[in-house]
């Protein structure tokens, strides 16, 4: 330390001596008589400025040469920072294995009034035919998948009694046809459940979720809920019945509602809950057909890679395992959580059609369900006649399902029913249930009708729990 001080002091004195010598010599050679200001500036301020500048420059150089200060390593993450983190992770893992029982399915579709009718139509190779009501711009009949003998006039008479703003919704032909379709399946569901809600019975609590197309006005939903209760469950009060109307945009969104019901039923476990998931849609009216034609979405002889308008309705009755055993329901199947995700581009965007997403969704689903792929004998999906959808589905099944016959074991419900957004996936699920009951083996249900969104679930046979209670002696 002292050596550094002596060096600085010696350098400073040397600087003063040199500056003074040069300044005095300059003044003497010019015979200049300095003033007091000159003496202060040249003999005081100038050498001090030189010494100060040198010290600043040296300090800056030493700063650059000095190694950077050592940064202490970050403190290790505190595993107990959130005492609930581990519990939440365990809960999420447990929720992935949740399931629910699909105990019945009621439907109306162009291919028939039951899931077995649809499966038989697929096996027979039936396809939608040109309709007699509508024609395209060139005068040719439009291919339509219509429900035969639909009582639209009867529904119109029933709706004529309605009043208020809701009439604006009911006056549309597509809505009238959808409600006529829904009327048929809800009457079947009501008749099937009548004994459970009879006078004096131990009534279950019924939650009805009505999925409506996304273009229906939300301002009408309260009136729709009232209309549904008054027409189908007039004797049930608020403690026995809960009705929700929810708009959904596509088939995968409808499958997400199935997943939400599974989550709700397991998180709020109850032995007294029934869930009825219903929906109806019709796209065979003139307004919708014209809209599809203007958007280059309508199937024709020249454009067979486009969609065929369809119509249909479905109601799925779901319950917990405890409820199935309590009511002794004979034809229940078990459905898993829904595995879902979006494609990076539409199937018809051009280029190679990849089924990688579907393959990943199926692999994750089978891993959680602990079901091996050779046990699955059937795959039901909501795709239609378009080759890209079939190619994607078969590509997604991959080598793990090489034991399946693409023609007999991979069934596309859209080929006989047309495009049924947003309920096409629910019709496919009803058909998957029917195949489970027929084959007594697991069935994959796949939704790939939408341009991007994909969803997969697994339906398996219901196996009653063994009675472990000791018998009386």
mmCIF file of N, CA and C in Angstrom, residues 197-277:
data_model
loop_
_atom_site.group_PDB
_atom_site.id
_atom_site.type_symbol
_atom_site.label_atom_id
_atom_site.label_comp_id
_atom_site.label_asym_id
_atom_site.label_seq_id
_atom_site.Cartn_x
_atom_site.Cartn_y
_atom_site.Cartn_z
ATOM 1 N N UNK A 197 -88.754 -41.107 -11.805
ATOM 2 C CA UNK A 197 -89.314 -39.844 -11.332
ATOM 3 C C UNK A 197 -90.803 -39.964 -11.014
ATOM 4 N N UNK A 198 -91.259 -41.199 -10.849
ATOM 5 C CA UNK A 198 -92.670 -41.408 -10.521
ATOM 6 C C UNK A 198 -92.965 -40.915 -9.109
ATOM 7 N N UNK A 199 -94.246 -40.698 -8.842
ATOM 8 C CA UNK A 199 -94.665 -40.219 -7.528
ATOM 9 C C UNK A 199 -94.305 -41.243 -6.461
ATOM 10 N N UNK A 200 -93.639 -40.788 -5.430
ATOM 11 C CA UNK A 200 -93.255 -41.659 -4.334
ATOM 12 C C UNK A 200 -91.913 -42.326 -4.510
ATOM 13 N N UNK A 201 -91.307 -42.212 -5.700
ATOM 14 C CA UNK A 201 -89.999 -42.832 -5.929
ATOM 15 C C UNK A 201 -88.899 -41.983 -5.311
ATOM 16 N N UNK A 202 -87.790 -42.633 -5.030
ATOM 17 C CA UNK A 202 -86.606 -41.913 -4.542
ATOM 18 C C UNK A 202 -85.951 -41.251 -5.750
ATOM 19 N N UNK A 203 -86.368 -40.040 -6.036
ATOM 20 C CA UNK A 203 -86.007 -39.392 -7.291
ATOM 21 C C UNK A 203 -84.530 -39.007 -7.320
ATOM 22 N N UNK A 204 -83.844 -39.323 -8.420
ATOM 23 C CA UNK A 204 -82.479 -38.811 -8.586
ATOM 24 C C UNK A 204 -82.511 -37.346 -8.995
ATOM 25 N N UNK A 205 -81.382 -36.703 -8.911
ATOM 26 C CA UNK A 205 -81.254 -35.319 -9.387
ATOM 27 C C UNK A 205 -80.777 -35.362 -10.830
ATOM 28 N N UNK A 206 -81.535 -34.731 -11.723
ATOM 29 C CA UNK A 206 -81.241 -34.768 -13.160
ATOM 30 C C UNK A 206 -80.640 -33.449 -13.607
ATOM 31 N N UNK A 207 -79.458 -33.529 -14.207
ATOM 32 C CA UNK A 207 -78.823 -32.356 -14.810
ATOM 33 C C UNK A 207 -78.886 -32.499 -16.329
ATOM 34 N N UNK A 208 -79.578 -31.581 -16.968
ATOM 35 C CA UNK A 208 -79.731 -31.591 -18.418
ATOM 36 C C UNK A 208 -78.841 -30.503 -19.008
ATOM 37 N N UNK A 209 -77.972 -30.889 -19.928
ATOM 38 C CA UNK A 209 -77.127 -29.931 -20.631
ATOM 39 C C UNK A 209 -77.507 -29.979 -22.111
ATOM 40 N N UNK A 210 -78.102 -28.898 -22.596
ATOM 41 C CA UNK A 210 -78.566 -28.812 -23.982
ATOM 42 C C UNK A 210 -77.515 -28.059 -24.787
ATOM 43 N N UNK A 211 -76.856 -28.770 -25.706
ATOM 44 C CA UNK A 211 -75.860 -28.158 -26.579
ATOM 45 C C UNK A 211 -76.556 -27.633 -27.823
ATOM 46 N N UNK A 212 -76.419 -26.343 -28.066
ATOM 47 C CA UNK A 212 -77.042 -25.720 -29.238
ATOM 48 C C UNK A 212 -75.948 -25.212 -30.170
ATOM 49 N N UNK A 213 -76.237 -25.096 -31.474
ATOM 50 C CA UNK A 213 -75.238 -24.549 -32.408
ATOM 51 C C UNK A 213 -74.771 -23.164 -31.986
ATOM 52 N N UNK A 214 -73.527 -22.865 -32.300
ATOM 53 C CA UNK A 214 -72.913 -21.630 -31.844
ATOM 54 C C UNK A 214 -73.536 -20.369 -32.404
ATOM 55 N N UNK A 215 -74.341 -20.457 -33.488
ATOM 56 C CA UNK A 215 -74.929 -19.254 -34.066
ATOM 57 C C UNK A 215 -76.313 -18.941 -33.502
ATOM 58 N N UNK A 216 -76.773 -19.734 -32.513
ATOM 59 C CA UNK A 216 -78.036 -19.391 -31.858
ATOM 60 C C UNK A 216 -77.799 -18.253 -30.876
ATOM 61 N N UNK A 217 -78.757 -17.346 -30.782
ATOM 62 C CA UNK A 217 -78.588 -16.140 -29.964
ATOM 63 C C UNK A 217 -78.667 -16.460 -28.475
ATOM 64 N N UNK A 218 -77.664 -16.052 -27.688
ATOM 65 C CA UNK A 218 -77.707 -16.290 -26.228
ATOM 66 C C UNK A 218 -78.875 -15.605 -25.532
ATOM 67 N N UNK A 219 -79.426 -14.578 -26.138
ATOM 68 C CA UNK A 219 -80.555 -13.880 -25.505
ATOM 69 C C UNK A 219 -81.785 -14.774 -25.380
ATOM 70 N N UNK A 220 -81.813 -15.865 -26.179
ATOM 71 C CA UNK A 220 -82.956 -16.770 -26.127
ATOM 72 C C UNK A 220 -82.767 -17.928 -25.160
ATOM 73 N N UNK A 221 -81.583 -18.057 -24.575
ATOM 74 C CA UNK A 221 -81.297 -19.245 -23.758
ATOM 75 C C UNK A 221 -82.207 -19.366 -22.533
ATOM 76 N N UNK A 222 -82.491 -18.274 -21.802
ATOM 77 C CA UNK A 222 -83.415 -18.425 -20.663
ATOM 78 C C UNK A 222 -84.780 -18.962 -21.089
ATOM 79 N N UNK A 223 -85.292 -18.454 -22.227
ATOM 80 C CA UNK A 223 -86.583 -18.937 -22.713
ATOM 81 C C UNK A 223 -86.494 -20.391 -23.166
ATOM 82 N N UNK A 224 -85.362 -20.774 -23.729
ATOM 83 C CA UNK A 224 -85.180 -22.167 -24.150
ATOM 84 C C UNK A 224 -85.175 -23.100 -22.945
ATOM 85 N N UNK A 225 -84.533 -22.688 -21.854
ATOM 86 C CA UNK A 225 -84.539 -23.517 -20.647
ATOM 87 C C UNK A 225 -85.964 -23.706 -20.125
ATOM 88 N N UNK A 226 -86.709 -22.612 -20.103
ATOM 89 C CA UNK A 226 -88.099 -22.707 -19.640
ATOM 90 C C UNK A 226 -88.915 -23.598 -20.563
ATOM 91 N N UNK A 227 -88.725 -23.442 -21.871
ATOM 92 C CA UNK A 227 -89.450 -24.245 -22.851
ATOM 93 C C UNK A 227 -89.149 -25.725 -22.667
ATOM 94 N N UNK A 228 -87.889 -26.041 -22.382
ATOM 95 C CA UNK A 228 -87.504 -27.435 -22.205
ATOM 96 C C UNK A 228 -88.167 -28.032 -20.966
ATOM 97 N N UNK A 229 -88.155 -27.307 -19.871
ATOM 98 C CA UNK A 229 -88.739 -27.840 -18.637
ATOM 99 C C UNK A 229 -90.257 -27.991 -18.764
ATOM 100 N N UNK A 230 -90.918 -26.978 -19.307
ATOM 101 C CA UNK A 230 -92.374 -27.012 -19.404
ATOM 102 C C UNK A 230 -92.845 -28.153 -20.296
ATOM 103 N N UNK A 231 -92.102 -28.448 -21.354
ATOM 104 C CA UNK A 231 -92.552 -29.445 -22.323
ATOM 105 C C UNK A 231 -92.155 -30.871 -21.965
ATOM 106 N N UNK A 232 -91.090 -31.058 -21.179
ATOM 107 C CA UNK A 232 -90.603 -32.422 -20.969
ATOM 108 C C UNK A 232 -90.520 -32.834 -19.504
ATOM 109 N N UNK A 233 -90.324 -31.904 -18.590
ATOM 110 C CA UNK A 233 -90.245 -32.256 -17.169
ATOM 111 C C UNK A 233 -91.083 -31.286 -16.345
ATOM 112 N N UNK A 234 -92.369 -31.167 -16.660
ATOM 113 C CA UNK A 234 -93.188 -30.158 -15.943
ATOM 114 C C UNK A 234 -93.415 -30.479 -14.477
ATOM 115 N N UNK A 235 -93.276 -31.751 -14.091
ATOM 116 C CA UNK A 235 -93.565 -32.126 -12.700
ATOM 117 C C UNK A 235 -92.350 -32.036 -11.792
ATOM 118 N N UNK A 236 -91.157 -31.791 -12.357
ATOM 119 C CA UNK A 236 -89.954 -31.745 -11.540
ATOM 120 C C UNK A 236 -89.687 -30.315 -11.072
ATOM 121 N N UNK A 237 -89.311 -30.176 -9.831
ATOM 122 C CA UNK A 237 -88.990 -28.849 -9.301
ATOM 123 C C UNK A 237 -87.483 -28.618 -9.378
ATOM 124 N N UNK A 238 -87.055 -27.477 -8.867
ATOM 125 C CA UNK A 238 -85.648 -27.095 -8.983
ATOM 126 C C UNK A 238 -84.715 -28.007 -8.204
ATOM 127 N N UNK A 239 -85.242 -28.673 -7.195
ATOM 128 C CA UNK A 239 -84.385 -29.588 -6.419
ATOM 129 C C UNK A 239 -84.129 -30.890 -7.159
ATOM 130 N N UNK A 240 -84.994 -31.215 -8.133
ATOM 131 C CA UNK A 240 -84.845 -32.465 -8.885
ATOM 132 C C UNK A 240 -84.255 -32.251 -10.277
ATOM 133 N N UNK A 241 -84.290 -31.029 -10.783
ATOM 134 C CA UNK A 241 -83.919 -30.777 -12.181
ATOM 135 C C UNK A 241 -83.080 -29.522 -12.298
ATOM 136 N N UNK A 242 -82.023 -29.629 -13.092
ATOM 137 C CA UNK A 242 -81.171 -28.480 -13.406
ATOM 138 C C UNK A 242 -80.934 -28.490 -14.911
ATOM 139 N N UNK A 243 -81.241 -27.385 -15.582
ATOM 140 C CA UNK A 243 -81.123 -27.297 -17.040
ATOM 141 C C UNK A 243 -80.149 -26.191 -17.404
ATOM 142 N N UNK A 244 -79.225 -26.498 -18.306
ATOM 143 C CA UNK A 244 -78.276 -25.512 -18.823
ATOM 144 C C UNK A 244 -78.291 -25.565 -20.345
ATOM 145 N N UNK A 245 -78.241 -24.407 -20.965
ATOM 146 C CA UNK A 245 -78.156 -24.308 -22.429
ATOM 147 C C UNK A 245 -76.790 -23.735 -22.766
ATOM 148 N N UNK A 246 -76.046 -24.464 -23.586
ATOM 149 C CA UNK A 246 -74.662 -24.068 -23.861
ATOM 150 C C UNK A 246 -74.387 -24.103 -25.359
ATOM 151 N N UNK A 247 -73.909 -23.000 -25.954
ATOM 152 C CA UNK A 247 -73.545 -23.025 -27.377
ATOM 153 C C UNK A 247 -72.195 -23.696 -27.578
ATOM 154 N N UNK A 248 -72.098 -24.536 -28.593
ATOM 155 C CA UNK A 248 -70.834 -25.186 -28.942
ATOM 156 C C UNK A 248 -70.597 -25.012 -30.437
ATOM 157 N N UNK A 249 -69.347 -24.869 -30.804
ATOM 158 C CA UNK A 249 -69.016 -24.511 -32.182
ATOM 159 C C UNK A 249 -68.705 -25.697 -33.071
ATOM 160 N N UNK A 250 -68.229 -26.805 -32.501
ATOM 161 C CA UNK A 250 -67.846 -27.940 -33.340
ATOM 162 C C UNK A 250 -67.910 -29.241 -32.551
ATOM 163 N N UNK A 251 -67.602 -30.331 -33.240
ATOM 164 C CA UNK A 251 -67.727 -31.661 -32.644
ATOM 165 C C UNK A 251 -66.774 -31.865 -31.478
ATOM 166 N N UNK A 252 -65.550 -31.370 -31.587
ATOM 167 C CA UNK A 252 -64.591 -31.519 -30.494
ATOM 168 C C UNK A 252 -65.030 -30.739 -29.263
ATOM 169 N N UNK A 253 -65.686 -29.592 -29.469
ATOM 170 C CA UNK A 253 -66.211 -28.827 -28.333
ATOM 171 C C UNK A 253 -67.309 -29.597 -27.618
ATOM 172 N N UNK A 254 -68.108 -30.351 -28.374
ATOM 173 C CA UNK A 254 -69.122 -31.196 -27.742
ATOM 174 C C UNK A 254 -68.472 -32.300 -26.912
ATOM 175 N N UNK A 255 -67.372 -32.851 -27.408
ATOM 176 C CA UNK A 255 -66.650 -33.873 -26.636
ATOM 177 C C UNK A 255 -66.051 -33.266 -25.365
ATOM 178 N N UNK A 256 -65.659 -32.004 -25.426
ATOM 179 C CA UNK A 256 -65.137 -31.353 -24.220
ATOM 180 C C UNK A 256 -66.215 -31.252 -23.145
ATOM 181 N N UNK A 257 -67.472 -31.104 -23.577
ATOM 182 C CA UNK A 257 -68.555 -31.066 -22.600
ATOM 183 C C UNK A 257 -68.752 -32.435 -21.954
ATOM 184 N N UNK A 258 -68.533 -33.500 -22.704
ATOM 185 C CA UNK A 258 -68.545 -34.836 -22.108
ATOM 186 C C UNK A 258 -67.459 -34.924 -21.039
ATOM 187 N N UNK A 259 -66.283 -34.409 -21.362
ATOM 188 C CA UNK A 259 -65.175 -34.420 -20.406
ATOM 189 C C UNK A 259 -65.502 -33.601 -19.164
ATOM 190 N N UNK A 260 -66.165 -32.456 -19.339
ATOM 191 C CA UNK A 260 -66.541 -31.622 -18.201
ATOM 192 C C UNK A 260 -67.533 -32.347 -17.297
ATOM 193 N N UNK A 261 -68.453 -33.085 -17.887
ATOM 194 C CA UNK A 261 -69.418 -33.840 -17.080
ATOM 195 C C UNK A 261 -68.701 -34.915 -16.277
ATOM 196 N N UNK A 262 -67.722 -35.589 -16.903
ATOM 197 C CA UNK A 262 -66.959 -36.614 -16.189
ATOM 198 C C UNK A 262 -66.215 -36.000 -15.006
ATOM 199 N N UNK A 263 -65.600 -34.857 -15.224
ATOM 200 C CA UNK A 263 -64.902 -34.184 -14.136
ATOM 201 C C UNK A 263 -65.863 -33.786 -13.017
ATOM 202 N N UNK A 264 -66.988 -33.185 -13.390
ATOM 203 C CA UNK A 264 -67.945 -32.721 -12.391
ATOM 204 C C UNK A 264 -68.500 -33.883 -11.574
ATOM 205 N N UNK A 265 -68.837 -34.981 -12.256
ATOM 206 C CA UNK A 265 -69.423 -36.117 -11.559
ATOM 207 C C UNK A 265 -68.457 -36.753 -10.580
ATOM 208 N N UNK A 266 -67.160 -36.739 -10.895
ATOM 209 C CA UNK A 266 -66.174 -37.359 -10.016
ATOM 210 C C UNK A 266 -65.699 -36.420 -8.918
ATOM 211 N N UNK A 267 -65.623 -35.129 -9.211
ATOM 212 C CA UNK A 267 -65.202 -34.178 -8.179
ATOM 213 C C UNK A 267 -66.284 -33.989 -7.121
ATOM 214 N N UNK A 268 -67.530 -34.022 -7.568
ATOM 215 C CA UNK A 268 -68.652 -33.864 -6.649
ATOM 216 C C UNK A 268 -69.407 -35.184 -6.574
ATOM 217 N N UNK A 269 -68.706 -36.199 -6.148
ATOM 218 C CA UNK A 269 -69.254 -37.558 -6.170
ATOM 219 C C UNK A 269 -70.576 -37.623 -5.412
ATOM 220 N N UNK A 270 -71.569 -38.218 -6.088
ATOM 221 C CA UNK A 270 -72.884 -38.376 -5.496
ATOM 222 C C UNK A 270 -73.519 -39.636 -6.045
ATOM 223 N N UNK A 271 -74.288 -40.308 -5.225
ATOM 224 C CA UNK A 271 -74.994 -41.511 -5.655
ATOM 225 C C UNK A 271 -76.380 -41.201 -6.183
ATOM 226 N N UNK A 272 -76.652 -39.903 -6.417
ATOM 227 C CA UNK A 272 -78.014 -39.518 -6.780
ATOM 228 C C UNK A 272 -78.061 -38.613 -8.003
ATOM 229 N N UNK A 273 -77.015 -38.622 -8.837
ATOM 230 C CA UNK A 273 -76.937 -37.720 -9.977
ATOM 231 C C UNK A 273 -77.094 -38.458 -11.297
ATOM 232 N N UNK A 274 -77.922 -37.902 -12.176
ATOM 233 C CA UNK A 274 -78.025 -38.341 -13.568
ATOM 234 C C UNK A 274 -77.711 -37.146 -14.458
ATOM 235 N N UNK A 275 -77.036 -37.407 -15.571
ATOM 236 C CA UNK A 275 -76.683 -36.346 -16.512
ATOM 237 C C UNK A 275 -77.259 -36.701 -17.882
ATOM 238 N N UNK A 276 -77.968 -35.755 -18.488
ATOM 239 C CA UNK A 276 -78.504 -35.941 -19.835
ATOM 240 C C UNK A 276 -77.886 -34.881 -20.738
ATOM 241 N N UNK A 277 -77.055 -35.318 -21.650
ATOM 242 C CA UNK A 277 -76.390 -34.419 -22.598
ATOM 243 C C UNK A 277 -77.107 -34.530 -23.933
#
